[in-house]
Tab-separated table of C-alpha atoms in Angstrom:
chain	number	residue	atom	x	y	z
A	13	UNK	CA	40.354	-12.219	-11.074
A	14	UNK	CA	39.750	-13.433	-7.520
A	15	UNK	CA	38.163	-10.081	-6.638
A	16	UNK	CA	35.793	-10.468	-9.616
A	17	UNK	CA	34.925	-13.990	-8.447
A	18	UNK	CA	34.346	-12.692	-4.925
A	19	UNK	CA	31.970	-9.998	-6.180
A	20	UNK	CA	30.113	-12.471	-8.420
A	21	UNK	CA	29.768	-14.918	-5.528
A	22	UNK	CA	28.453	-12.096	-3.364
A	23	UNK	CA	25.615	-11.500	-5.804
A	24	UNK	CA	24.411	-15.091	-5.352
A	25	UNK	CA	23.993	-14.560	-1.638
A	26	UNK	CA	20.894	-13.952	0.474
A	27	UNK	CA	23.155	-11.997	2.828
A	28	UNK	CA	23.766	-9.491	-0.006
A	29	UNK	CA	20.002	-9.228	-0.586
A	30	UNK	CA	19.492	-8.413	3.095
A	31	UNK	CA	22.200	-5.743	3.075
A	32	UNK	CA	20.767	-4.205	-0.100
A	33	UNK	CA	17.292	-4.173	1.458
A	34	UNK	CA	18.665	-2.447	4.572
A	35	UNK	CA	20.382	0.199	2.412
A	36	UNK	CA	17.225	0.683	0.342
A	37	UNK	CA	15.105	1.054	3.479
A	38	UNK	CA	17.520	3.644	4.873
A	39	UNK	CA	17.434	5.630	1.609
A	40	UNK	CA	13.616	5.486	1.447
A	41	UNK	CA	13.313	6.568	5.087
A	42	UNK	CA	15.736	9.446	4.437
A	43	UNK	CA	13.659	10.405	1.373
A	44	UNK	CA	10.376	10.170	3.291
A	45	UNK	CA	11.743	12.527	5.957
A	46	UNK	CA	13.331	14.827	3.363
A	47	UNK	CA	10.308	14.974	1.014
A	48	UNK	CA	7.866	17.088	3.096
A	49	UNK	CA	10.646	19.600	3.882
A	50	UNK	CA	11.314	20.564	0.247
A	51	UNK	CA	8.837	22.221	-2.129
A	52	UNK	CA	10.604	20.722	-5.175
A	53	UNK	CA	8.747	17.440	-4.530
A	54	UNK	CA	5.343	19.108	-5.066
A	55	UNK	CA	5.525	18.489	-8.819
A	56	UNK	CA	7.123	15.053	-8.616
A	57	UNK	CA	3.861	13.231	-9.422
A	58	UNK	CA	2.820	15.567	-12.216
A	59	UNK	CA	5.427	14.290	-14.687
A	60	UNK	CA	7.315	11.038	-15.401
A	61	UNK	CA	10.031	10.403	-12.809
A	62	UNK	CA	13.075	10.719	-15.093
A	63	UNK	CA	11.750	13.984	-16.564
A	64	UNK	CA	11.374	15.358	-13.031
A	65	UNK	CA	14.809	14.045	-12.011
A	66	UNK	CA	16.503	15.791	-14.966
A	67	UNK	CA	15.400	19.145	-13.582
A	68	UNK	CA	16.521	18.520	-9.994
A	69	UNK	CA	19.897	19.220	-8.388
A	70	UNK	CA	21.652	16.334	-6.669
A	71	UNK	CA	20.965	17.845	-3.211
A	72	UNK	CA	17.252	17.134	-3.836
A	73	UNK	CA	17.398	13.890	-5.828
A	74	UNK	CA	20.343	12.080	-4.162
A	75	UNK	CA	18.215	9.512	-2.356
A	76	UNK	CA	16.228	8.689	-5.517
A	77	UNK	CA	19.396	8.140	-7.584
A	78	UNK	CA	20.794	6.082	-4.699
A	79	UNK	CA	17.585	4.025	-4.558
A	80	UNK	CA	17.674	3.420	-8.324
A	81	UNK	CA	21.267	2.172	-7.968
A	82	UNK	CA	20.398	-0.152	-5.070
A	83	UNK	CA	17.266	-1.420	-6.858
A	84	UNK	CA	19.398	-2.252	-9.914
A	85	UNK	CA	21.781	-4.292	-7.741
A	86	UNK	CA	18.798	-5.910	-5.996
A	87	UNK	CA	17.314	-6.878	-9.382
A	88	UNK	CA	20.593	-8.593	-10.393
A	89	UNK	CA	20.786	-10.295	-7.001
A	90	UNK	CA	17.148	-11.470	-7.285
A	91	UNK	CA	17.719	-13.015	-10.727
A	92	UNK	CA	20.967	-14.753	-9.715
A	93	UNK	CA	19.555	-16.066	-6.417
A	94	UNK	CA	16.432	-17.408	-8.168
A	95	UNK	CA	18.451	-19.160	-10.884
A	96	UNK	CA	20.864	-20.586	-8.330
A	97	UNK	CA	18.023	-21.793	-6.095
A	98	UNK	CA	16.251	-23.540	-8.986
A	99	UNK	CA	19.513	-25.150	-10.154
A	100	UNK	CA	20.395	-26.343	-6.650
A	101	UNK	CA	17.007	-27.630	-5.558
A	102	UNK	CA	15.561	-28.400	-8.997
A	103	UNK	CA	15.109	-32.092	-8.297
A	104	UNK	CA	13.839	-31.698	-4.756
A	105	UNK	CA	10.292	-32.659	-3.901
A	106	UNK	CA	7.626	-30.025	-3.380
A	107	UNK	CA	8.179	-28.064	-6.595
A	108	UNK	CA	5.328	-25.655	-5.831
A	109	UNK	CA	7.064	-24.571	-2.646
A	110	UNK	CA	10.309	-24.253	-4.611
A	111	UNK	CA	8.885	-22.056	-7.347
A	112	UNK	CA	6.637	-19.905	-5.110
A	113	UNK	CA	9.479	-17.530	-4.059
A	114	UNK	CA	10.666	-17.401	-7.695
A	115	UNK	CA	7.135	-16.392	-8.815
A	116	UNK	CA	7.227	-13.597	-6.206
A	117	UNK	CA	10.680	-12.566	-7.487
A	118	UNK	CA	9.460	-12.429	-11.115
A	119	UNK	CA	6.500	-10.324	-9.938
A	120	UNK	CA	8.849	-7.963	-8.085
A	121	UNK	CA	11.056	-7.613	-11.190
A	122	UNK	CA	7.977	-6.889	-13.338
A	123	UNK	CA	6.887	-4.134	-10.925
A	124	UNK	CA	10.395	-2.628	-11.089
A	125	UNK	CA	10.309	-2.855	-14.894
A	126	UNK	CA	6.878	-1.159	-14.919
A	127	UNK	CA	8.152	1.764	-12.861
A	128	UNK	CA	11.250	2.040	-15.060
A	129	UNK	CA	9.094	2.056	-18.195
A	130	UNK	CA	6.786	4.754	-16.816
A	131	UNK	CA	9.719	6.813	-15.549
A	132	UNK	CA	11.403	6.705	-18.968
A	133	UNK	CA	8.543	6.547	-21.484
A	134	UNK	CA	5.507	7.791	-19.569
A	135	UNK	CA	3.682	10.960	-20.432
A	136	UNK	CA	1.608	13.362	-18.326
A	137	UNK	CA	-0.090	16.561	-19.344
A	138	UNK	CA	-2.286	18.659	-17.076
A	139	UNK	CA	-4.658	21.360	-18.245
A	140	UNK	CA	-7.496	23.405	-16.791
A	141	UNK	CA	-10.426	23.077	-19.222
A	142	UNK	CA	-13.896	24.605	-19.562
A	143	UNK	CA	-16.827	23.765	-21.861
A	144	UNK	CA	-15.640	24.392	-25.413
A	145	UNK	CA	-11.924	23.778	-24.720
A	146	UNK	CA	-10.204	21.688	-27.390
A	147	UNK	CA	-7.151	19.533	-26.595
A	148	UNK	CA	-4.916	17.556	-28.923
A	149	UNK	CA	-4.802	13.931	-27.729
A	150	UNK	CA	-2.790	12.342	-30.546
A	151	UNK	CA	-1.452	13.188	-34.017
A	152	UNK	CA	-4.839	13.281	-35.727
A	153	UNK	CA	-7.428	13.490	-32.941
A	154	UNK	CA	-8.755	16.353	-30.874
A	155	UNK	CA	-10.826	16.195	-27.714
A	156	UNK	CA	-13.495	18.854	-27.212
A	157	UNK	CA	-15.085	19.441	-23.809
A	158	UNK	CA	-18.809	19.610	-24.534
A	159	UNK	CA	-20.234	20.065	-21.029
A	160	UNK	CA	-19.334	19.919	-17.339
A	161	UNK	CA	-22.127	18.868	-15.021
A	162	UNK	CA	-21.469	19.121	-11.261
A	163	UNK	CA	-24.132	17.987	-8.828
A	164	UNK	CA	-23.788	19.906	-5.535
A	165	UNK	CA	-26.094	19.242	-2.570
A	166	UNK	CA	-27.637	21.849	-0.244
A	167	UNK	CA	-24.646	21.618	2.135
A	168	UNK	CA	-22.205	22.427	-0.649
A	169	UNK	CA	-20.767	18.925	-1.114
A	170	UNK	CA	-20.109	17.579	-4.595
A	171	UNK	CA	-22.330	14.487	-4.878
A	172	UNK	CA	-21.613	13.581	-8.475
A	173	UNK	CA	-20.162	14.961	-11.683
A	174	UNK	CA	-19.851	14.161	-15.370
A	175	UNK	CA	-17.782	15.688	-18.130
A	176	UNK	CA	-19.099	15.127	-21.671
A	177	UNK	CA	-16.512	15.144	-24.428
A	178	UNK	CA	-16.401	14.553	-28.179
A	179	UNK	CA	-13.601	13.374	-30.423
A	180	UNK	CA	-12.819	15.425	-33.505
A	181	UNK	CA	-10.832	14.191	-36.462
A	182	UNK	CA	-10.480	16.023	-39.830
A	183	UNK	CA	-12.849	18.738	-38.510
A	184	UNK	CA	-15.603	16.153	-37.999
A	185	UNK	CA	-16.999	14.746	-34.756
A	186	UNK	CA	-16.089	11.069	-34.764
A	187	UNK	CA	-17.508	10.025	-31.409
A	188	UNK	CA	-18.415	11.098	-27.906
A	189	UNK	CA	-17.885	9.890	-24.384
A	190	UNK	CA	-18.478	10.797	-20.747
A	191	UNK	CA	-15.966	11.048	-17.901
A	192	UNK	CA	-17.360	10.099	-14.497
A	193	UNK	CA	-15.820	9.453	-11.060
A	194	UNK	CA	-13.564	6.381	-11.353
A	195	UNK	CA	-14.389	6.093	-15.034
A	196	UNK	CA	-11.628	7.708	-17.102
A	197	UNK	CA	-11.377	7.699	-20.881
A	198	UNK	CA	-8.900	5.064	-22.000
A	199	UNK	CA	-8.023	5.273	-25.702
A	200	UNK	CA	-4.986	3.831	-27.496
A	201	UNK	CA	-3.021	3.631	-24.233
A	202	UNK	CA	-3.907	7.197	-23.264
A	203	UNK	CA	-5.777	7.821	-20.040
A	204	UNK	CA	-7.839	11.010	-19.752
A	205	UNK	CA	-8.985	11.627	-16.182
A	206	UNK	CA	-10.325	14.402	-13.992
A	207	UNK	CA	-7.917	15.442	-11.212
A	208	UNK	CA	-10.034	18.231	-9.747
A	209	UNK	CA	-13.251	20.208	-10.371
A	210	UNK	CA	-14.501	23.700	-9.658
A	211	UNK	CA	-18.108	24.854	-9.921
A	212	UNK	CA	-17.631	28.583	-9.115
A	213	UNK	CA	-17.191	31.208	-10.525
A	214	UNK	CA	-17.055	29.137	-13.757
A	215	UNK	CA	-17.314	25.419	-14.231
A	216	UNK	CA	-13.783	24.178	-14.800
A	217	UNK	CA	-11.935	20.887	-14.611
A	218	UNK	CA	-8.269	20.017	-14.081
A	219	UNK	CA	-7.824	17.337	-16.717
A	220	UNK	CA	-4.886	14.973	-16.946
A	221	UNK	CA	-3.900	13.206	-20.149
A	222	UNK	CA	-1.403	10.488	-19.320
A	223	UNK	CA	0.245	7.436	-20.753
A	224	UNK	CA	1.633	4.821	-18.377
A	225	UNK	CA	3.087	2.019	-20.490
A	226	UNK	CA	4.052	0.160	-17.316
A	227	UNK	CA	0.545	-0.042	-15.832
A	228	UNK	CA	-0.281	-3.520	-17.171
A	229	UNK	CA	3.214	-4.796	-16.322
A	230	UNK	CA	2.761	-3.547	-12.762
A	231	UNK	CA	-0.621	-5.272	-12.518
A	232	UNK	CA	0.871	-8.497	-13.906
A	233	UNK	CA	3.733	-8.233	-11.390
A	234	UNK	CA	1.290	-7.660	-8.554
A	235	UNK	CA	-0.767	-10.704	-9.561
A	236	UNK	CA	2.387	-12.885	-9.675
A	237	UNK	CA	3.504	-11.645	-6.252
A	238	UNK	CA	0.057	-12.501	-4.875
A	239	UNK	CA	0.063	-15.948	-6.508
A	240	UNK	CA	3.497	-16.711	-5.005
A	241	UNK	CA	2.507	-15.547	-1.524
A	242	UNK	CA	-0.731	-17.560	-1.600
A	243	UNK	CA	1.216	-20.718	-2.534
A	244	UNK	CA	3.651	-19.969	0.302
A	245	UNK	CA	0.776	-19.530	2.760
A	246	UNK	CA	-0.855	-22.805	1.683
A	247	UNK	CA	2.326	-24.902	1.872
A	248	UNK	CA	4.795	-23.147	4.164
A	249	UNK	CA	2.405	-22.648	7.065
A	250	UNK	CA	1.629	-26.362	7.033
A	251	UNK	CA	5.370	-27.140	7.185
A	252	UNK	CA	5.892	-24.554	9.952
A	253	UNK	CA	3.235	-26.316	12.042
B	6	UNK	CA	-17.263	3.977	25.251
B	7	UNK	CA	-18.833	0.610	26.135
B	8	UNK	CA	-16.123	-1.275	24.265
B	9	UNK	CA	-13.449	0.790	26.060
B	10	UNK	CA	-14.962	-0.272	29.401
B	11	UNK	CA	-15.154	-3.901	28.302
B	12	UNK	CA	-11.488	-3.881	27.205
B	13	UNK	CA	-10.450	-2.143	30.433
B	14	UNK	CA	-12.120	-4.761	32.607
B	15	UNK	CA	-10.897	-7.379	30.144
B	16	UNK	CA	-7.482	-6.919	31.795
B	17	UNK	CA	-8.905	-8.822	34.782
B	18	UNK	CA	-11.567	-11.010	33.192
B	19	UNK	CA	-10.387	-12.330	29.830
B	20	UNK	CA	-13.839	-13.098	28.414
B	21	UNK	CA	-14.736	-9.420	28.511
B	22	UNK	CA	-12.473	-8.876	25.486
B	23	UNK	CA	-15.155	-10.679	23.458
B	24	UNK	CA	-17.793	-8.355	24.905
B	25	UNK	CA	-15.644	-5.412	23.723
B	26	UNK	CA	-15.403	-7.040	20.295
B	27	UNK	CA	-19.188	-7.480	20.181
B	28	UNK	CA	-19.777	-3.820	21.147
B	29	UNK	CA	-17.373	-2.608	18.463
B	30	UNK	CA	-18.913	-4.884	15.836
B	31	UNK	CA	-22.412	-3.609	16.721
B	32	UNK	CA	-21.170	-0.005	16.678
B	33	UNK	CA	-19.535	-0.390	13.249
B	34	UNK	CA	-22.658	-2.103	11.888
B	35	UNK	CA	-24.915	0.676	13.196
B	36	UNK	CA	-22.611	3.335	11.673
B	37	UNK	CA	-22.618	1.495	8.383
B	38	UNK	CA	-26.430	1.396	8.348
B	39	UNK	CA	-26.666	5.074	9.384
B	40	UNK	CA	-24.189	6.245	6.728
B	41	UNK	CA	-25.280	3.814	4.013
B	42	UNK	CA	-21.672	2.811	3.245
B	43	UNK	CA	-18.695	1.045	4.780
B	44	UNK	CA	-17.703	3.232	7.743
B	45	UNK	CA	-13.987	3.299	6.940
B	46	UNK	CA	-13.121	6.948	6.372
B	47	UNK	CA	-11.261	9.070	8.944
B	48	UNK	CA	-9.339	8.171	12.089
B	49	UNK	CA	-12.393	7.423	14.273
B	50	UNK	CA	-13.795	4.637	12.107
B	51	UNK	CA	-10.525	3.174	10.889
B	52	UNK	CA	-9.010	2.927	14.383
B	53	UNK	CA	-12.181	1.226	15.635
B	54	UNK	CA	-12.031	-1.194	12.703
B	55	UNK	CA	-8.343	-1.858	13.433
B	56	UNK	CA	-9.073	-2.661	17.083
B	57	UNK	CA	-11.967	-4.928	16.080
B	58	UNK	CA	-9.766	-6.735	13.536
B	59	UNK	CA	-6.968	-7.254	16.081
B	60	UNK	CA	-9.319	-8.945	18.554
B	61	UNK	CA	-10.933	-11.049	15.790
B	62	UNK	CA	-7.590	-12.265	14.409
B	63	UNK	CA	-6.295	-12.900	17.947
B	64	UNK	CA	-8.887	-15.655	18.513
B	65	UNK	CA	-7.005	-18.512	16.717
B	66	UNK	CA	-3.744	-17.447	18.404
B	67	UNK	CA	-5.467	-17.487	21.810
B	68	UNK	CA	-6.661	-21.024	21.161
B	69	UNK	CA	-3.147	-22.159	20.156
B	70	UNK	CA	-1.480	-20.373	23.078
B	71	UNK	CA	-3.987	-21.846	25.549
B	72	UNK	CA	-4.546	-18.609	27.437
B	73	UNK	CA	-1.089	-16.962	27.540
B	74	UNK	CA	-1.450	-14.027	29.931
B	75	UNK	CA	1.232	-11.968	28.143
B	76	UNK	CA	-0.528	-12.276	24.776
B	77	UNK	CA	-3.907	-11.457	26.352
B	78	UNK	CA	-2.534	-8.402	28.178
B	79	UNK	CA	-0.719	-7.172	25.039
B	80	UNK	CA	-3.872	-7.479	22.908
B	81	UNK	CA	-6.089	-5.786	25.500
B	82	UNK	CA	-3.679	-2.887	26.135
B	83	UNK	CA	-3.255	-2.224	22.409
B	84	UNK	CA	-7.034	-2.307	21.842
B	85	UNK	CA	-7.538	-0.008	24.834
B	86	UNK	CA	-5.108	2.539	23.375
B	87	UNK	CA	-6.711	2.344	19.934
B	88	UNK	CA	-10.241	2.604	21.324
B	89	UNK	CA	-9.223	5.614	23.450
B	90	UNK	CA	-7.740	7.259	20.340
B	91	UNK	CA	-10.953	6.636	18.381
B	92	UNK	CA	-13.015	8.172	21.201
B	93	UNK	CA	-11.051	11.408	20.857
B	94	UNK	CA	-11.274	11.463	17.043
B	95	UNK	CA	-14.231	13.117	15.368
B	96	UNK	CA	-16.322	10.693	13.229
B	97	UNK	CA	-16.476	11.499	9.520
B	98	UNK	CA	-20.217	11.802	8.861
B	99	UNK	CA	-20.143	13.916	5.700
B	100	UNK	CA	-21.100	12.519	2.302
B	101	UNK	CA	-18.219	10.756	0.604
B	102	UNK	CA	-16.572	12.488	-2.335
B	103	UNK	CA	-17.714	10.687	-5.536
B	104	UNK	CA	-14.210	9.330	-6.162
B	105	UNK	CA	-14.349	7.316	-2.903
B	106	UNK	CA	-17.640	5.622	-3.776
B	107	UNK	CA	-16.164	2.561	-5.419
B	108	UNK	CA	-15.519	-1.104	-4.660
B	109	UNK	CA	-11.776	-0.601	-5.267
B	110	UNK	CA	-11.489	1.986	-2.492
B	111	UNK	CA	-13.443	-0.126	-0.001
B	112	UNK	CA	-11.482	-3.293	-0.616
B	113	UNK	CA	-8.180	-1.314	-0.598
B	114	UNK	CA	-8.932	0.077	2.878
B	115	UNK	CA	-10.335	-3.165	4.319
B	116	UNK	CA	-7.272	-5.162	3.195
B	117	UNK	CA	-4.886	-2.510	4.555
B	118	UNK	CA	-6.425	-2.569	8.032
B	119	UNK	CA	-6.722	-6.347	8.168
B	120	UNK	CA	-3.005	-6.533	7.363
B	121	UNK	CA	-2.195	-3.891	10.003
B	122	UNK	CA	-4.109	-6.019	12.542
B	123	UNK	CA	-1.981	-9.073	11.707
B	124	UNK	CA	1.225	-7.022	11.914
B	125	UNK	CA	0.028	-5.787	15.330
B	126	UNK	CA	-0.508	-9.363	16.513
B	127	UNK	CA	2.927	-10.326	15.240
B	128	UNK	CA	4.403	-7.485	17.328
B	129	UNK	CA	2.488	-8.673	20.430
B	130	UNK	CA	3.713	-12.233	19.797
B	131	UNK	CA	7.241	-10.825	19.418
B	132	UNK	CA	6.918	-9.027	22.748
B	133	UNK	CA	5.702	-12.209	24.450
B	134	UNK	CA	8.568	-14.149	22.815
B	135	UNK	CA	11.095	-11.715	24.280
B	136	UNK	CA	9.559	-12.318	27.709
B	137	UNK	CA	8.902	-16.061	27.542
B	138	UNK	CA	11.176	-17.363	24.750
B	139	UNK	CA	8.709	-20.058	23.602
B	140	UNK	CA	9.635	-21.313	20.084
B	141	UNK	CA	5.919	-21.734	19.274
B	142	UNK	CA	5.589	-17.938	19.363
B	143	UNK	CA	8.286	-17.545	16.706
B	144	UNK	CA	6.299	-19.682	14.229
B	145	UNK	CA	3.095	-17.816	15.048
B	146	UNK	CA	4.759	-14.459	14.384
B	147	UNK	CA	5.874	-15.734	10.996
B	148	UNK	CA	2.353	-16.907	10.093
B	149	UNK	CA	0.828	-13.595	11.157
B	150	UNK	CA	3.386	-11.666	9.078
B	151	UNK	CA	3.029	-13.914	6.003
B	152	UNK	CA	-0.784	-13.619	5.907
B	153	UNK	CA	-0.536	-9.902	6.756
B	154	UNK	CA	1.962	-9.415	3.926
B	155	UNK	CA	-0.451	-11.116	1.520
B	156	UNK	CA	-3.316	-8.811	2.551
B	157	UNK	CA	-1.049	-5.745	2.472
B	158	UNK	CA	0.112	-6.607	-1.059
B	159	UNK	CA	-3.534	-7.044	-2.092
B	160	UNK	CA	-4.302	-3.635	-0.603
B	161	UNK	CA	-1.493	-2.048	-2.660
B	162	UNK	CA	-2.738	-3.757	-5.855
B	163	UNK	CA	-6.345	-2.636	-5.289
B	164	UNK	CA	-5.129	0.853	-4.371
B	165	UNK	CA	-3.149	0.988	-7.627
B	166	UNK	CA	-6.160	-0.084	-9.701
B	167	UNK	CA	-8.355	2.491	-7.966
B	168	UNK	CA	-5.774	5.280	-8.385
B	169	UNK	CA	-5.453	4.448	-12.104
B	170	UNK	CA	-9.234	4.687	-12.557
B	171	UNK	CA	-9.635	7.769	-10.363
B	172	UNK	CA	-6.557	9.844	-11.232
B	173	UNK	CA	-5.009	8.167	-14.260
B	174	UNK	CA	-1.925	6.882	-12.464
B	175	UNK	CA	-1.324	3.775	-10.361
B	176	UNK	CA	1.447	5.385	-8.316
B	177	UNK	CA	1.896	8.834	-6.779
B	178	UNK	CA	5.116	10.024	-5.191
B	179	UNK	CA	3.770	11.274	-1.858
B	180	UNK	CA	4.961	10.548	1.710
B	181	UNK	CA	2.125	8.025	2.239
B	182	UNK	CA	3.113	5.946	-0.786
B	183	UNK	CA	6.769	6.171	0.172
B	184	UNK	CA	6.047	4.932	3.716
B	185	UNK	CA	3.855	2.196	2.231
B	186	UNK	CA	6.869	1.091	0.145
B	187	UNK	CA	9.032	1.207	3.276
B	188	UNK	CA	6.533	-1.007	5.095
B	189	UNK	CA	6.305	-3.494	2.210
B	190	UNK	CA	10.099	-3.661	1.877
B	191	UNK	CA	10.513	-3.982	5.649
B	192	UNK	CA	8.257	-7.040	5.849
B	193	UNK	CA	9.941	-8.358	2.682
B	194	UNK	CA	13.196	-8.044	4.645
B	195	UNK	CA	11.573	-9.844	7.610
B	196	UNK	CA	10.487	-12.798	5.442
B	197	UNK	CA	13.947	-13.102	3.854
B	198	UNK	CA	15.888	-12.578	7.089
B	199	UNK	CA	14.034	-15.482	8.679
B	200	UNK	CA	15.775	-17.819	6.224
B	201	UNK	CA	19.116	-17.064	7.879
B	202	UNK	CA	19.981	-18.711	11.165
B	203	UNK	CA	21.431	-15.532	12.712
B	204	UNK	CA	18.106	-13.706	12.549
B	205	UNK	CA	15.886	-16.400	14.112
B	206	UNK	CA	14.580	-15.980	17.646
B	207	UNK	CA	15.069	-12.631	19.385
B	208	UNK	CA	16.041	-10.605	16.261
B	209	UNK	CA	12.801	-11.739	14.572
B	210	UNK	CA	10.801	-10.654	17.623
B	211	UNK	CA	12.512	-7.250	17.587
B	212	UNK	CA	11.809	-6.946	13.845
B	213	UNK	CA	8.102	-7.701	14.464
B	214	UNK	CA	7.888	-4.940	17.063
B	215	UNK	CA	9.802	-2.499	14.829
B	216	UNK	CA	7.513	-3.405	11.921
B	217	UNK	CA	4.425	-2.465	13.891
B	218	UNK	CA	6.024	0.854	14.874
B	219	UNK	CA	6.447	1.539	11.120
B	220	UNK	CA	2.805	0.475	10.564
B	221	UNK	CA	1.583	2.992	13.119
B	222	UNK	CA	3.729	5.748	11.668
B	223	UNK	CA	2.589	4.936	8.121
B	224	UNK	CA	-1.036	4.941	9.245
B	225	UNK	CA	-1.279	7.728	11.825
B	226	UNK	CA	2.053	9.573	11.766
B	227	UNK	CA	2.118	10.332	8.040
B	228	UNK	CA	-1.562	11.309	7.999
B	229	UNK	CA	-1.269	13.616	11.001
B	230	UNK	CA	2.141	15.150	10.270
B	231	UNK	CA	2.502	15.256	6.485
B	232	UNK	CA	0.531	16.400	3.474
B	233	UNK	CA	-0.380	13.318	1.487
B	234	UNK	CA	-2.771	11.716	-1.003
B	235	UNK	CA	-4.424	9.896	1.922
B	236	UNK	CA	-6.354	11.561	4.741
B	237	UNK	CA	-5.906	8.321	6.779
């Protein structure tokens, strides 16, 4: 019982957070050194993380599993420390300064949740397409590549491009759209974007159809982190002076 | 070249650092006009911009430190090294790939280098703290890191938005992104560690210096040594 209490108390501690951050940094650094040395990581970004992890032996993925474990402990520690801090200093003056770190913590947890969601429920499909190629994008819709237009200057640099597409449902064209640089097709949570283009010997495009259910959560988390840091800058720097 | 000379002689006459800043600002402006875009692609331009940002952000610290010779020397030596590196790097004068011609890319890069400049100043302040031990320097380091952390977080957010629009994903598992996470977590560690008595003073100064070493590796080391989604 006392051991359980000791462990629980440890999770309320900033010291634990610091140790977990040190461990996480060490695992990330090990991974960053390890990553360029192994070809298995080449396809890591072309599928959701958990799908990629399922196909990897532990000798390749050990630092990612370790990081997921540490991040889980860090998430618990963040929640407990935030709750404890609010309970302890709840009636103190300067509530904005009190809640600013908690806003950052909520943002951090949202970003973790976003990555978890994408790792577990994300979807990525890559395909090389040419004019006339038809791809299935959901249960009852097809996407047909109508035309690929690549603007190449005299020096051989791609200056601009556009990929015209049309949607087909029940053998009828139901709409059309154009993919441009930094302008993907976003439809019912699906993102259709161009990863690469080739003008010779045939016009072809490497198209990615992806679903990242965590994208908006990550953006929301990022905005909360920013809001918390800005409050800290406005109030904490004045106190530091 | 002119700014390198100004920084070099700035070691003896401190006002020449502002002449170096002026030369670099004029050079970046002229490159921007010549290229018709923000000149922030490739090592040559980004290192120049980093040096310019370091000197610009150092101005309020100089005023507060009332002419600390250690801080001045640290800033000048770092800018000299960066300017020398930019002189040996070939400028990127080719047309930008269409995917880089967007507001999101520009603001992502600008925020990243402004944050690197503040992390650099925090490291210089840390170095001076180790030499002089003035408590004022400890507070200044913290302010530089906090504002730098804000700009760095903004850079990551804008980078994520841009990546989602350009490649359909806000996060790629490449060495650059991994080192970016390491940097963000490291400064997160710095900001939390400061809340504990044991870490205040010398350990904070050492963390500031270590942080800037990670910045330089994330920026130059990863780009030069590893295949990544970023050229610089």
